[in-house]
Tab-separated table of C-alpha atoms in Angstrom:
chain	number	residue	atom	x	y	z
A	1	MET	CA	12.781	5.666	22.780
A	2	SER	CA	15.708	7.197	24.549
A	3	SER	CA	15.739	10.901	25.283
A	4	PRO	CA	18.679	13.008	24.102
A	5	ALA	CA	21.505	13.417	26.596
A	6	THR	CA	21.527	17.173	25.997
A	7	PRO	CA	18.804	19.495	24.740
A	8	PRO	CA	18.551	19.673	20.921
A	9	PRO	CA	19.989	22.768	19.243
A	10	ALA	CA	17.640	25.688	18.811
A	11	GLU	CA	17.526	25.373	15.028
A	12	THR	CA	16.331	21.758	15.169
A	13	LEU	CA	12.671	21.353	14.248
A	14	GLY	CA	11.746	18.461	16.508
A	15	ALA	CA	14.523	16.112	15.329
A	16	GLU	CA	14.581	14.444	18.769
A	17	PRO	CA	11.686	13.220	20.908
A	18	ARG	CA	10.397	15.877	23.308
A	19	LEU	CA	8.879	15.559	26.715
A	20	ASP	CA	5.721	17.425	25.704
A	21	LEU	CA	4.753	14.983	22.978
A	22	GLY	CA	1.403	13.296	23.351
A	23	GLY	CA	-0.544	10.382	21.944
A	24	ALA	CA	-2.586	9.529	18.877
A	25	LEU	CA	-5.263	12.149	19.621
A	26	ASP	CA	-2.787	14.875	20.431
A	27	ARG	CA	-2.698	17.611	17.784
A	28	ARG	CA	0.682	16.564	16.398
A	29	GLY	CA	0.018	12.836	16.525
A	30	PHE	CA	-3.369	13.190	14.857
A	31	ALA	CA	-1.917	15.520	12.219
A	32	TRP	CA	0.748	12.925	11.400
A	33	ALA	CA	-1.946	10.242	11.109
A	34	ILE	CA	-4.286	12.311	8.922
A	35	PHE	CA	-1.599	12.346	6.227
A	36	GLU	CA	-2.644	8.784	5.394
A	37	TRP	CA	-6.309	9.774	5.285
A	38	ALA	CA	-5.248	12.141	2.490
A	39	ARG	CA	-2.807	9.928	0.584
A	40	ASN	CA	-3.828	6.277	0.977
A	41	PRO	CA	-7.059	6.421	-1.079
A	42	TYR	CA	-4.858	6.751	-4.173
A	43	TYR	CA	-3.381	3.315	-3.529
A	44	ILE	CA	-6.705	1.746	-2.591
A	45	LEU	CA	-8.785	3.068	-5.494
A	46	VAL	CA	-6.222	3.483	-8.263
A	47	ILE	CA	-3.686	0.734	-7.662
A	48	ILE	CA	-5.752	-2.014	-6.070
A	49	TYR	CA	-9.446	-1.976	-6.830
A	50	LEU	CA	-10.716	0.276	-9.604
A	51	PHE	CA	-8.256	1.786	-12.050
A	52	ALA	CA	-5.721	-1.058	-12.222
A	53	PRO	CA	-8.341	-3.719	-13.141
A	54	TYR	CA	-9.749	-1.292	-15.736
A	55	PHE	CA	-6.261	-0.696	-17.148
A	56	ALA	CA	-5.502	-4.430	-17.185
A	57	GLY	CA	-8.761	-4.981	-19.060
A	58	ILE	CA	-7.715	-2.484	-21.742
A	59	ILE	CA	-4.391	-4.275	-22.158
A	60	GLY	CA	-6.142	-7.640	-22.474
A	61	ALA	CA	-8.636	-6.237	-24.976
A	62	ASN	CA	-5.748	-4.886	-27.057
A	63	LEU	CA	-4.187	-8.353	-27.072
A	64	ILE	CA	-7.381	-9.872	-28.475
A	65	ALA	CA	-7.793	-7.033	-30.986
A	66	SER	CA	-4.227	-7.567	-32.228
A	67	GLY	CA	-5.095	-11.082	-33.368
A	68	ALA	CA	-2.384	-12.648	-31.224
A	69	VAL	CA	-4.840	-15.160	-29.704
A	70	ASP	CA	-7.050	-15.773	-32.742
A	71	GLY	CA	-6.323	-19.499	-32.660
A	72	LEU	CA	-7.955	-19.925	-29.244
A	73	ASP	CA	-11.634	-20.348	-28.384
A	74	GLY	CA	-13.553	-17.670	-26.511
A	75	ALA	CA	-12.780	-18.876	-22.973
A	76	ALA	CA	-9.116	-19.475	-23.772
A	77	GLN	CA	-8.868	-16.019	-25.363
A	78	ARG	CA	-10.260	-14.399	-22.239
A	79	ALA	CA	-7.878	-16.391	-20.033
A	80	ALA	CA	-4.890	-15.360	-22.166
A	81	ALA	CA	-6.020	-11.735	-22.194
A	82	ASN	CA	-6.528	-11.756	-18.423
A	83	ALA	CA	-3.101	-13.287	-17.870
A	84	GLU	CA	-1.530	-10.631	-20.108
A	85	GLY	CA	-3.281	-7.839	-18.205
A	86	GLN	CA	-2.219	-9.232	-14.825
A	87	ALA	CA	1.361	-9.731	-16.056
A	88	THR	CA	1.555	-6.156	-17.370
A	89	ILE	CA	0.326	-4.589	-14.129
A	90	SER	CA	2.850	-6.789	-12.301
A	91	SER	CA	5.532	-5.440	-14.608
A	92	LEU	CA	4.633	-1.823	-13.803
A	93	VAL	CA	4.929	-2.449	-10.073
A	94	LYS	CA	8.240	-4.182	-10.761
A	95	TYR	CA	9.719	-1.221	-12.649
A	96	ALA	CA	8.650	1.256	-9.974
A	97	GLY	CA	10.252	-1.009	-7.386
A	98	PHE	CA	13.535	-1.126	-9.303
A	99	ILE	CA	13.823	2.672	-9.317
A	100	ALA	CA	12.733	3.125	-5.701
A	101	ALA	CA	15.148	0.443	-4.533
A	102	PHE	CA	18.144	2.439	-5.727
A	103	THR	CA	16.962	5.838	-4.501
A	104	ALA	CA	14.744	5.611	-1.396
A	105	PRO	CA	17.522	4.575	1.038
A	106	PHE	CA	19.605	7.615	0.083
A	107	LEU	CA	16.584	9.840	0.616
A	108	GLY	CA	16.067	8.364	4.072
A	109	ALA	CA	19.696	8.850	5.052
A	110	ALA	CA	19.618	12.454	3.835
A	111	LEU	CA	16.480	13.161	5.868
A	112	ASP	CA	18.394	12.617	9.111
A	113	ARG	CA	20.909	15.287	8.130
A	114	GLY	CA	18.902	17.603	5.901
A	115	GLY	CA	16.591	20.539	6.239
A	116	ARG	CA	12.850	20.833	6.472
A	117	ARG	CA	10.931	17.779	5.314
A	118	LYS	CA	7.550	19.292	4.537
A	119	PRO	CA	8.738	21.075	1.362
A	120	LEU	CA	9.929	17.702	0.069
A	121	LEU	CA	6.523	16.239	0.815
A	122	VAL	CA	4.893	19.033	-1.190
A	123	VAL	CA	6.931	17.873	-4.188
A	124	PHE	CA	6.208	14.172	-3.682
A	125	LEU	CA	2.494	14.657	-3.057
A	126	GLY	CA	2.310	17.034	-6.004
A	127	LEU	CA	3.762	14.315	-8.233
A	128	ILE	CA	1.143	11.843	-7.026
A	129	ALA	CA	-1.670	14.355	-7.519
A	130	VAL	CA	-0.675	15.368	-11.057
A	131	MET	CA	-0.125	11.793	-12.235
A	132	SER	CA	-3.337	10.627	-10.577
A	133	PHE	CA	-5.371	13.400	-12.180
A	134	SER	CA	-3.948	12.545	-15.620
A	135	LEU	CA	-5.413	9.016	-15.500
A	136	TRP	CA	-8.784	10.433	-16.536
A	137	TRP	CA	-7.444	10.572	-20.096
A	138	VAL	CA	-6.592	6.847	-20.324
A	139	LYS	CA	-9.525	5.924	-22.570
A	140	PRO	CA	-10.383	2.405	-23.773
A	141	ASP	CA	-10.565	3.428	-27.431
A	142	GLY	CA	-7.071	4.944	-27.380
A	143	SER	CA	-8.330	8.438	-28.223
A	144	GLY	CA	-6.861	9.980	-25.074
A	145	MET	CA	-3.605	9.254	-23.311
A	146	PRO	CA	-1.798	6.318	-24.982
A	147	ILE	CA	-1.143	3.172	-22.996
A	148	TRP	CA	2.563	3.902	-22.548
A	149	MET	CA	1.788	7.304	-21.043
A	150	GLY	CA	-0.686	5.735	-18.642
A	151	MET	CA	1.987	3.248	-17.610
A	152	SER	CA	4.479	6.073	-17.097
A	153	ALA	CA	1.992	8.018	-14.967
A	154	LEU	CA	1.460	4.991	-12.725
A	155	VAL	CA	5.201	4.424	-12.312
A	156	LEU	CA	5.877	8.108	-11.481
A	157	ALA	CA	3.007	8.199	-8.992
A	158	ALA	CA	4.345	5.006	-7.389
A	159	LEU	CA	7.734	6.684	-6.910
A	160	GLY	CA	6.099	9.758	-5.373
A	161	TYR	CA	4.126	7.450	-3.104
A	162	THR	CA	7.254	5.611	-1.922
A	163	TYR	CA	9.270	8.802	-1.374
A	164	SER	CA	6.398	10.398	0.546
A	165	GLU	CA	6.155	7.275	2.700
A	166	VAL	CA	9.854	7.391	3.600
A	167	THR	CA	9.663	11.092	4.465
A	168	HIS	CA	6.413	10.797	6.407
A	169	ASN	CA	7.622	7.743	8.351
A	170	SER	CA	10.815	9.568	9.339
A	171	MET	CA	8.611	12.130	11.102
A	172	LEU	CA	6.742	9.605	13.253
A	173	ASN	CA	9.023	9.712	16.290
A	174	VAL	CA	8.873	13.531	16.543
A	175	ASN	CA	5.082	13.641	16.582
A	176	GLY	CA	4.334	11.463	19.582
A	177	ARG	CA	5.828	10.018	22.732
A	178	ALA	CA	7.525	6.641	22.379
A	179	SER	CA	4.778	4.653	24.100
A	180	ALA	CA	2.138	6.160	21.788
A	181	LEU	CA	3.926	5.489	18.479
A	182	PRO	CA	2.164	2.146	17.788
A	183	ALA	CA	-1.226	3.794	18.360
A	184	ILE	CA	-0.329	6.785	16.151
A	185	SER	CA	0.955	4.495	13.405
A	186	GLY	CA	-2.155	2.331	13.611
A	187	LEU	CA	-4.442	5.375	13.596
A	188	GLY	CA	-2.837	6.606	10.376
A	189	LEU	CA	-3.483	3.311	8.632
A	190	ALA	CA	-6.997	3.149	10.036
A	191	LEU	CA	-7.829	6.639	8.763
A	192	GLY	CA	-6.305	5.888	5.355
A	193	ASN	CA	-8.463	2.818	4.900
A	194	LEU	CA	-11.576	4.583	6.181
A	195	ALA	CA	-11.048	7.337	3.611
A	196	GLY	CA	-10.675	4.721	0.883
A	197	ALA	CA	-13.929	3.079	1.964
A	198	ILE	CA	-15.802	6.392	1.926
A	199	LEU	CA	-14.611	7.251	-1.588
A	200	MET	CA	-15.318	3.740	-2.819
A	201	LEU	CA	-18.849	3.949	-1.450
A	202	PHE	CA	-19.298	7.248	-3.270
A	203	ILE	CA	-18.204	5.680	-6.583
A	204	VAL	CA	-20.645	2.804	-6.099
A	205	LEU	CA	-23.649	4.909	-5.119
A	206	ALA	CA	-23.062	7.785	-7.529
A	207	PHE	CA	-22.141	5.803	-10.646
A	208	ALA	CA	-21.991	2.007	-10.536
A	209	MET	CA	-25.316	1.187	-8.837
A	210	PRO	CA	-27.388	3.687	-10.854
A	211	ALA	CA	-25.998	2.153	-14.067
A	212	LEU	CA	-26.634	-1.392	-12.844
A	213	ILE	CA	-30.073	-1.202	-11.193
A	214	GLY	CA	-31.151	2.464	-11.387
A	215	TRP	CA	-30.661	3.056	-7.649
A	216	PRO	CA	-30.181	5.323	-5.671
A	217	PHE	CA	-30.333	7.545	-8.777
A	218	ASP	CA	-32.017	6.890	-12.094
A	219	ALA	CA	-28.734	7.333	-13.936
A	220	PRO	CA	-25.059	7.890	-13.013
A	221	LEU	CA	-24.414	11.399	-11.750
A	222	PHE	CA	-22.709	14.104	-13.803
A	223	GLY	CA	-23.365	12.269	-17.068
A	224	ILE	CA	-20.666	9.668	-16.366
A	225	ASN	CA	-20.672	6.836	-18.932
A	226	VAL	CA	-20.139	3.644	-16.955
A	227	ALA	CA	-20.055	1.468	-20.082
A	228	ASN	CA	-16.852	3.216	-21.168
A	229	GLY	CA	-15.238	2.919	-17.754
A	230	GLU	CA	-15.481	6.639	-17.008
A	231	HIS	CA	-16.267	5.970	-13.339
A	232	GLN	CA	-13.035	3.958	-13.036
A	233	ARG	CA	-11.027	6.667	-14.774
A	234	LEU	CA	-12.640	9.301	-12.566
A	235	VAL	CA	-11.023	7.879	-9.425
A	236	GLY	CA	-7.724	9.436	-10.567
A	237	PRO	CA	-8.957	13.054	-10.394
A	238	ILE	CA	-11.021	12.321	-7.267
A	239	CYS	CA	-8.002	10.949	-5.393
A	240	ALA	CA	-5.855	13.866	-6.577
A	241	ILE	CA	-8.298	16.470	-5.263
A	242	TRP	CA	-8.809	14.541	-2.014
A	243	LEU	CA	-5.044	14.396	-1.495
A	244	VAL	CA	-4.549	18.127	-1.962
A	245	ILE	CA	-7.406	19.140	0.345
A	246	PHE	CA	-6.830	16.765	3.245
A	247	SER	CA	-3.058	17.030	3.395
A	248	ILE	CA	-3.462	20.627	4.599
A	249	PRO	CA	-3.982	19.725	8.320
A	250	PHE	CA	-0.824	17.635	8.243
A	251	PHE	CA	1.237	20.538	6.936
A	252	MET	CA	-0.338	22.933	9.436
A	253	TYR	CA	-0.067	20.988	12.694
A	254	SER	CA	2.549	18.203	12.526
A	255	ASP	CA	6.175	18.707	13.572
A	256	ASP	CA	8.632	18.778	10.692
A	257	GLY	CA	11.532	16.986	12.331
A	258	GLY	CA	14.152	18.542	10.052
A	259	THR	CA	16.883	21.081	10.776
A	260	ARG	CA	16.236	24.666	9.787
A	261	GLY	CA	18.764	25.994	7.266
A	262	ALA	CA	20.574	22.687	6.683
A	263	ASN	CA	22.202	22.199	3.296
A	264	TRP	CA	20.511	19.405	1.354
A	265	MET	CA	23.539	18.805	-0.880
A	266	ASN	CA	25.726	18.194	2.157
A	267	ALA	CA	22.962	16.106	3.704
A	268	ALA	CA	22.755	13.918	0.618
A	269	LYS	CA	26.525	13.442	0.522
A	270	ASN	CA	26.851	12.772	4.233
A	271	GLY	CA	23.747	10.613	4.221
A	272	ALA	CA	25.117	8.424	1.433
A	273	ALA	CA	28.401	8.060	3.324
A	274	GLY	CA	26.484	7.169	6.496
A	275	LEU	CA	24.348	4.664	4.630
A	276	PHE	CA	27.390	2.898	3.195
A	277	ARG	CA	28.998	2.976	6.649
A	278	THR	CA	25.885	1.368	8.136
A	279	MET	CA	25.961	-1.386	5.542
A	280	ARG	CA	29.713	-1.861	5.973
A	281	ASN	CA	29.339	-2.143	9.743
A	282	ALA	CA	26.382	-4.458	9.493
A	283	SER	CA	27.413	-6.392	12.590
A	284	ASP	CA	26.787	-3.277	14.701
A	285	ASN	CA	23.147	-3.246	13.613
A	286	LYS	CA	22.662	-6.968	13.123
A	287	GLU	CA	19.177	-7.284	14.606
A	288	ILE	CA	17.778	-4.315	12.686
A	289	LEU	CA	19.256	-5.555	9.423
A	290	LYS	CA	17.903	-9.057	10.011
A	291	TYR	CA	14.505	-7.512	10.633
A	292	LEU	CA	14.779	-5.454	7.448
A	293	ALA	CA	15.726	-8.608	5.530
A	294	ALA	CA	12.590	-10.282	6.857
A	295	ARG	CA	10.514	-7.275	5.886
A	296	MET	CA	12.112	-7.289	2.454
A	297	LEU	CA	10.432	-10.647	1.897
A	298	TYR	CA	7.080	-10.498	3.653
A	299	ALA	CA	6.344	-6.875	2.712
A	300	ASP	CA	7.063	-7.675	-0.929
A	301	GLY	CA	4.555	-10.495	-0.750
A	302	MET	CA	2.000	-8.247	0.932
A	303	GLN	CA	2.482	-5.428	-1.575
A	304	ALA	CA	2.121	-7.842	-4.478
A	305	LEU	CA	-1.003	-9.341	-2.914
A	306	LEU	CA	-2.588	-5.922	-2.391
A	307	ALA	CA	-1.492	-4.422	-5.703
A	308	LEU	CA	-2.541	-7.412	-7.812
A	309	GLY	CA	-5.468	-8.672	-5.753
A	310	GLY	CA	-8.025	-6.443	-7.445
A	311	VAL	CA	-6.730	-7.372	-10.899
A	312	PHE	CA	-6.910	-11.066	-10.000
A	313	ILE	CA	-10.472	-10.855	-8.701
A	314	GLY	CA	-11.730	-8.663	-11.516
A	315	LEU	CA	-10.325	-10.887	-14.243
A	316	TYR	CA	-10.418	-14.388	-12.739
A	317	LEU	CA	-13.798	-14.248	-11.002
A	318	GLU	CA	-15.080	-11.707	-13.571
A	319	TRP	CA	-16.433	-9.348	-10.935
A	320	ASN	CA	-17.980	-6.092	-12.055
A	321	VAL	CA	-17.218	-2.700	-10.530
A	322	VAL	CA	-19.984	-2.988	-7.937
A	323	GLU	CA	-18.634	-6.334	-6.746
A	324	LEU	CA	-15.054	-5.083	-6.672
A	325	SER	CA	-16.175	-1.976	-4.823
A	326	ALA	CA	-18.169	-3.960	-2.292
A	327	TYR	CA	-15.083	-6.097	-1.624
A	328	ALA	CA	-12.961	-2.959	-1.328
A	329	ILE	CA	-15.410	-1.219	1.014
A	330	LEU	CA	-15.642	-4.281	3.254
A	331	ALA	CA	-11.854	-4.624	3.234
A	332	SER	CA	-11.320	-0.931	3.926
A	333	PHE	CA	-13.699	-0.822	6.871
A	334	PHE	CA	-12.062	-3.867	8.431
A	335	ALA	CA	-8.635	-2.436	7.585
A	336	PHE	CA	-9.653	0.540	9.728
A	337	GLY	CA	-9.993	-1.958	12.537
A	338	GLY	CA	-6.756	-3.628	11.443
A	339	GLY	CA	-4.830	-0.433	12.082
A	340	ILE	CA	-6.254	-0.275	15.599
A	341	VAL	CA	-5.645	-4.004	16.138
A	342	GLY	CA	-2.034	-3.642	15.014
A	343	GLY	CA	-1.344	-0.926	17.586
A	344	TRP	CA	-3.154	-2.898	20.298
A	345	LEU	CA	-1.393	-6.179	19.473
A	346	ASP	CA	2.007	-4.455	19.484
A	347	GLY	CA	1.349	-3.206	22.989
A	348	LEU	CA	0.065	-6.601	24.128
A	349	VAL	CA	2.694	-9.029	22.817
A	350	GLY	CA	5.365	-6.814	21.237
A	351	PRO	CA	5.880	-6.066	17.552
A	352	LYS	CA	7.789	-9.237	16.667
A	353	ARG	CA	5.128	-11.626	17.964
A	354	ALA	CA	2.426	-9.391	16.509
A	355	LEU	CA	4.085	-9.581	13.088
A	356	MET	CA	4.403	-13.357	13.271
A	357	ILE	CA	0.698	-13.671	14.032
A	358	GLU	CA	-0.225	-11.247	11.239
A	359	ILE	CA	1.990	-12.872	8.573
A	360	THR	CA	0.664	-16.328	9.449
A	361	GLY	CA	-2.840	-14.947	9.013
A	362	MET	CA	-1.974	-13.608	5.549
A	363	ILE	CA	-0.504	-16.962	4.482
A	364	ALA	CA	-3.627	-18.835	5.591
A	365	THR	CA	-5.932	-16.327	3.892
A	366	LEU	CA	-4.002	-16.423	0.594
A	367	ALA	CA	-4.059	-20.229	0.563
A	368	PHE	CA	-7.812	-20.186	1.089
A	369	GLN	CA	-8.401	-17.497	-1.552
A	370	LEU	CA	-6.488	-19.488	-4.159
A	371	SER	CA	-8.653	-22.523	-3.415
A	372	ILE	CA	-11.668	-20.655	-4.803
A	373	THR	CA	-12.617	-20.896	-8.478
A	374	PRO	CA	-15.773	-19.670	-10.202
A	375	THR	CA	-17.175	-23.206	-9.854
A	376	SER	CA	-15.704	-24.626	-6.634
A	377	ILE	CA	-14.123	-23.988	-3.214
A	378	LEU	CA	-11.263	-25.662	-1.311
A	379	TYR	CA	-9.482	-26.821	-4.450
A	380	GLY	CA	-12.560	-28.605	-5.798
A	381	LEU	CA	-13.672	-30.295	-2.571
A	382	VAL	CA	-16.781	-28.113	-2.301
A	383	PRO	CA	-18.717	-27.591	-5.538
A	384	GLY	CA	-20.014	-24.112	-6.235
A	385	PHE	CA	-23.551	-23.221	-7.206
A	386	GLU	CA	-25.700	-20.223	-8.016
A	387	ILE	CA	-27.380	-18.850	-4.928
A	388	TRP	CA	-29.548	-16.246	-6.661
A	389	ASP	CA	-30.006	-14.649	-10.077
A	390	GLY	CA	-29.229	-11.076	-9.015
A	391	PRO	CA	-26.681	-8.759	-10.626
A	392	ILE	CA	-23.943	-9.211	-7.991
A	393	PHE	CA	-22.465	-12.034	-5.887
A	394	ASN	CA	-24.751	-14.660	-7.372
A	395	THR	CA	-22.566	-17.725	-6.716
A	396	LEU	CA	-21.257	-19.413	-3.598
A	397	SER	CA	-17.701	-18.733	-4.767
A	398	ASP	CA	-18.432	-15.011	-4.984
A	399	VAL	CA	-19.826	-14.820	-1.464
A	400	VAL	CA	-17.065	-16.913	0.093
A	401	TYR	CA	-14.331	-14.893	-1.609
A	402	LEU	CA	-16.029	-11.692	-0.449
A	403	SER	CA	-15.794	-12.905	3.148
A	404	THR	CA	-12.009	-13.299	2.864
A	405	ALA	CA	-11.735	-9.516	2.581
A	406	VAL	CA	-12.186	-9.327	6.349
A	407	PHE	CA	-9.169	-11.487	7.144
A	408	ILE	CA	-6.751	-10.089	4.575
A	409	ALA	CA	-7.681	-6.522	5.513
A	410	VAL	CA	-7.115	-6.969	9.240
A	411	THR	CA	-3.887	-8.965	8.966
A	412	ALA	CA	-2.282	-6.874	6.203
A	413	THR	CA	-3.063	-3.511	7.787
A	414	ALA	CA	-2.041	-4.646	11.239
A	415	SER	CA	1.263	-5.915	9.832
A	416	ILE	CA	2.043	-2.514	8.314
A	417	SER	CA	1.434	-0.832	11.656
A	418	SER	CA	3.500	-3.414	13.540
A	419	SER	CA	6.330	-3.161	10.998
A	420	ARG	CA	6.691	0.592	11.458
A	421	SER	CA	6.429	0.308	15.218
A	422	MET	CA	9.123	-2.345	15.378
A	423	LEU	CA	11.612	-0.295	13.382
A	424	VAL	CA	11.048	2.865	15.437
A	425	HIS	CA	11.813	0.934	18.613
A	426	LEU	CA	14.835	-0.908	17.203
A	427	ALA	CA	16.517	2.039	15.457
A	428	PRO	CA	18.772	4.590	17.208
A	429	SER	CA	16.743	7.744	17.784
A	430	ASP	CA	19.225	9.955	15.912
A	431	ARG	CA	19.183	7.748	12.798
A	432	VAL	CA	15.482	7.002	12.388
A	433	GLY	CA	15.374	8.584	8.917
A	434	GLU	CA	18.358	6.527	7.748
A	435	PHE	CA	16.800	3.315	8.946
A	436	PHE	CA	13.437	4.266	7.481
A	437	GLY	CA	15.315	4.712	4.228
A	438	LEU	CA	16.593	1.164	4.663
A	439	TYR	CA	13.064	0.225	5.734
A	440	ALA	CA	11.858	1.610	2.425
A	441	ILE	CA	14.445	-0.354	0.501
A	442	ALA	CA	13.416	-3.447	2.451
A	443	GLY	CA	9.951	-2.851	1.060
A	444	THR	CA	11.121	-1.825	-2.403
A	445	VAL	CA	14.469	-3.407	-3.254
A	446	THR	CA	12.632	-6.628	-3.954
A	447	VAL	CA	9.190	-5.118	-4.540
A	448	TRP	CA	9.852	-6.050	-8.125
A	449	LEU	CA	10.430	-9.679	-7.098
A	450	GLY	CA	6.836	-10.430	-6.101
A	451	PRO	CA	5.341	-8.915	-9.272
A	452	LEU	CA	8.114	-10.518	-11.337
A	453	LEU	CA	7.357	-13.936	-9.858
A	454	VAL	CA	3.636	-13.412	-10.466
A	455	GLU	CA	4.389	-12.258	-14.012
A	456	LEU	CA	6.667	-15.243	-14.752
A	457	PHE	CA	4.425	-17.827	-13.085
A	458	THR	CA	1.362	-16.418	-14.830
A	459	LYS	CA	2.968	-16.411	-18.270
A	460	TRP	CA	4.595	-19.795	-17.709
A	461	SER	CA	1.377	-21.473	-16.630
A	462	GLY	CA	-1.208	-19.327	-18.398
A	463	ASP	CA	-3.133	-19.515	-15.115
A	464	GLN	CA	-3.755	-16.550	-12.841
A	465	ARG	CA	-4.009	-18.686	-9.709
A	466	VAL	CA	-0.614	-20.272	-10.302
A	467	GLY	CA	0.804	-16.781	-10.804
A	468	MET	CA	-0.631	-15.478	-7.535
A	469	SER	CA	0.595	-18.534	-5.610
A	470	ALA	CA	4.176	-17.262	-5.980
A	471	ILE	CA	3.339	-14.632	-3.337
A	472	GLY	CA	3.018	-17.293	-0.650
A	473	LEU	CA	6.687	-18.211	-0.964
A	474	LEU	CA	7.723	-14.681	0.019
A	475	PHE	CA	5.480	-14.742	3.088
A	476	VAL	CA	6.950	-18.027	4.294
A	477	LEU	CA	10.558	-16.946	3.791
A	478	GLY	CA	9.924	-13.604	5.515
A	479	LEU	CA	8.350	-15.341	8.493
A	480	MET	CA	11.321	-17.708	8.787
A	481	VAL	CA	13.830	-14.821	8.877
A	482	LEU	CA	11.681	-12.841	11.330
A	483	THR	CA	11.849	-15.662	13.883
A	484	THR	CA	15.631	-15.130	14.137
A	485	VAL	CA	15.353	-11.422	15.087
A	486	HIS	CA	16.060	-10.576	18.740
A	487	SER	CA	13.644	-7.839	19.802
A	488	PRO	CA	14.157	-7.095	23.505
A	489	HIS	CA	12.281	-3.795	23.633
A	490	HIS	CA	8.589	-3.771	24.317
A	491	PRO	CA	6.862	-1.029	22.280
A	492	ALA	CA	5.071	0.397	25.289
A	493	VAL	CA	8.297	0.999	27.180
A	494	ASP	CA	11.038	3.519	26.390
A	495	LYS	CA	14.412	1.972	25.642
A	496	ASP	CA	16.094	3.781	28.476
A	497	SER	CA	13.473	2.936	31.039
């Protein structure tokens, strides 16, 4: 990352890299990373593994109760209900992506020209916290928050999550030296996944396991009724409280990166003009825009895979909360390593080659996952069988699918770290926020496409596996575009060195 030709103005709050910046364990770098320890459990517990499958189950149950599938037998009814639940969750992600696609780039462009960024993050994190806490009232019998309000809460929280990501990412280059940015980025993802694993383990030990086998407590703590899904609803308030408490170190110790006293209205207007100018002069930023086009595809596939993976497993393989949680804990612990691996691989082979390796790994893992059914593996080549009569993971298919958590966790998390690192080292240092706004749109402008394809393929086929297979197409296309990007800068070397 090039240093400024002249010292930054006195009113600038770290908008340019400084010589005194340190690495991932420096106070500022670690404070930037701990933000994801605070925020990411919401996505892991609510969106992927616990609340979303619960919510999809309610939607499917409502379909059966409505009489719409009365003409089908029991197994066919369950399959139709599961497909409807998966399609609806896909639709929610799609709608949130539509809104973010038209707004996040303008936010990013304004960040480069606007005032302090931390007050904006207070608003965005507050939106996530309030919406997350409200999910406790989404009850299966409809006596609490109605379904449409639960859907609205998830969409609003998704927007807050995206906006907070754009703002937080725009602060990366002012909280560490250029050579340390991959490590700082990877540490943030590692901490976020570790926090998700810790909270997931708490849910399992405090509620799910006591209800299932009476261990380590005779009954679920705090009078939680597992049969009514209260432990899955409870993750909303837990993630909200966790977010509020652990975001404090970030606000205390990280550099803001904004300009003190800047006018946000002028920043928004000038940022929009700059954004349109960037798009109009695309040839001046050809390599970055090609990279963002590639990310638009592969990140959409990854987001769809992560957001819908828990719903798919819970409904298709009929895993209970303990099984889903065990998968999530295993994935989260290995994702911790994935964040470290991503930073290490960036430094070893550069972000482009690292991304190509990571995307190829996700394609291979998805293909293998979709080969697994409740009764067979490898598209029927290996028959399944019951390996024990216990309450969890009692078939070969269950155990094999559980093992895939390791590979998807490492490759997906590493790819997120490598993606951020690559943009920071391709983008001009004075326009990082603008390009992170475009980075956000590259991850959101078609974020609706993956869920839409899953929704359409699922409804068209009535088969969850066919629906999920649509994700693979996005990975392949993204990888093809990525191979055309020229990335001369090694992440461990400053651009001007």
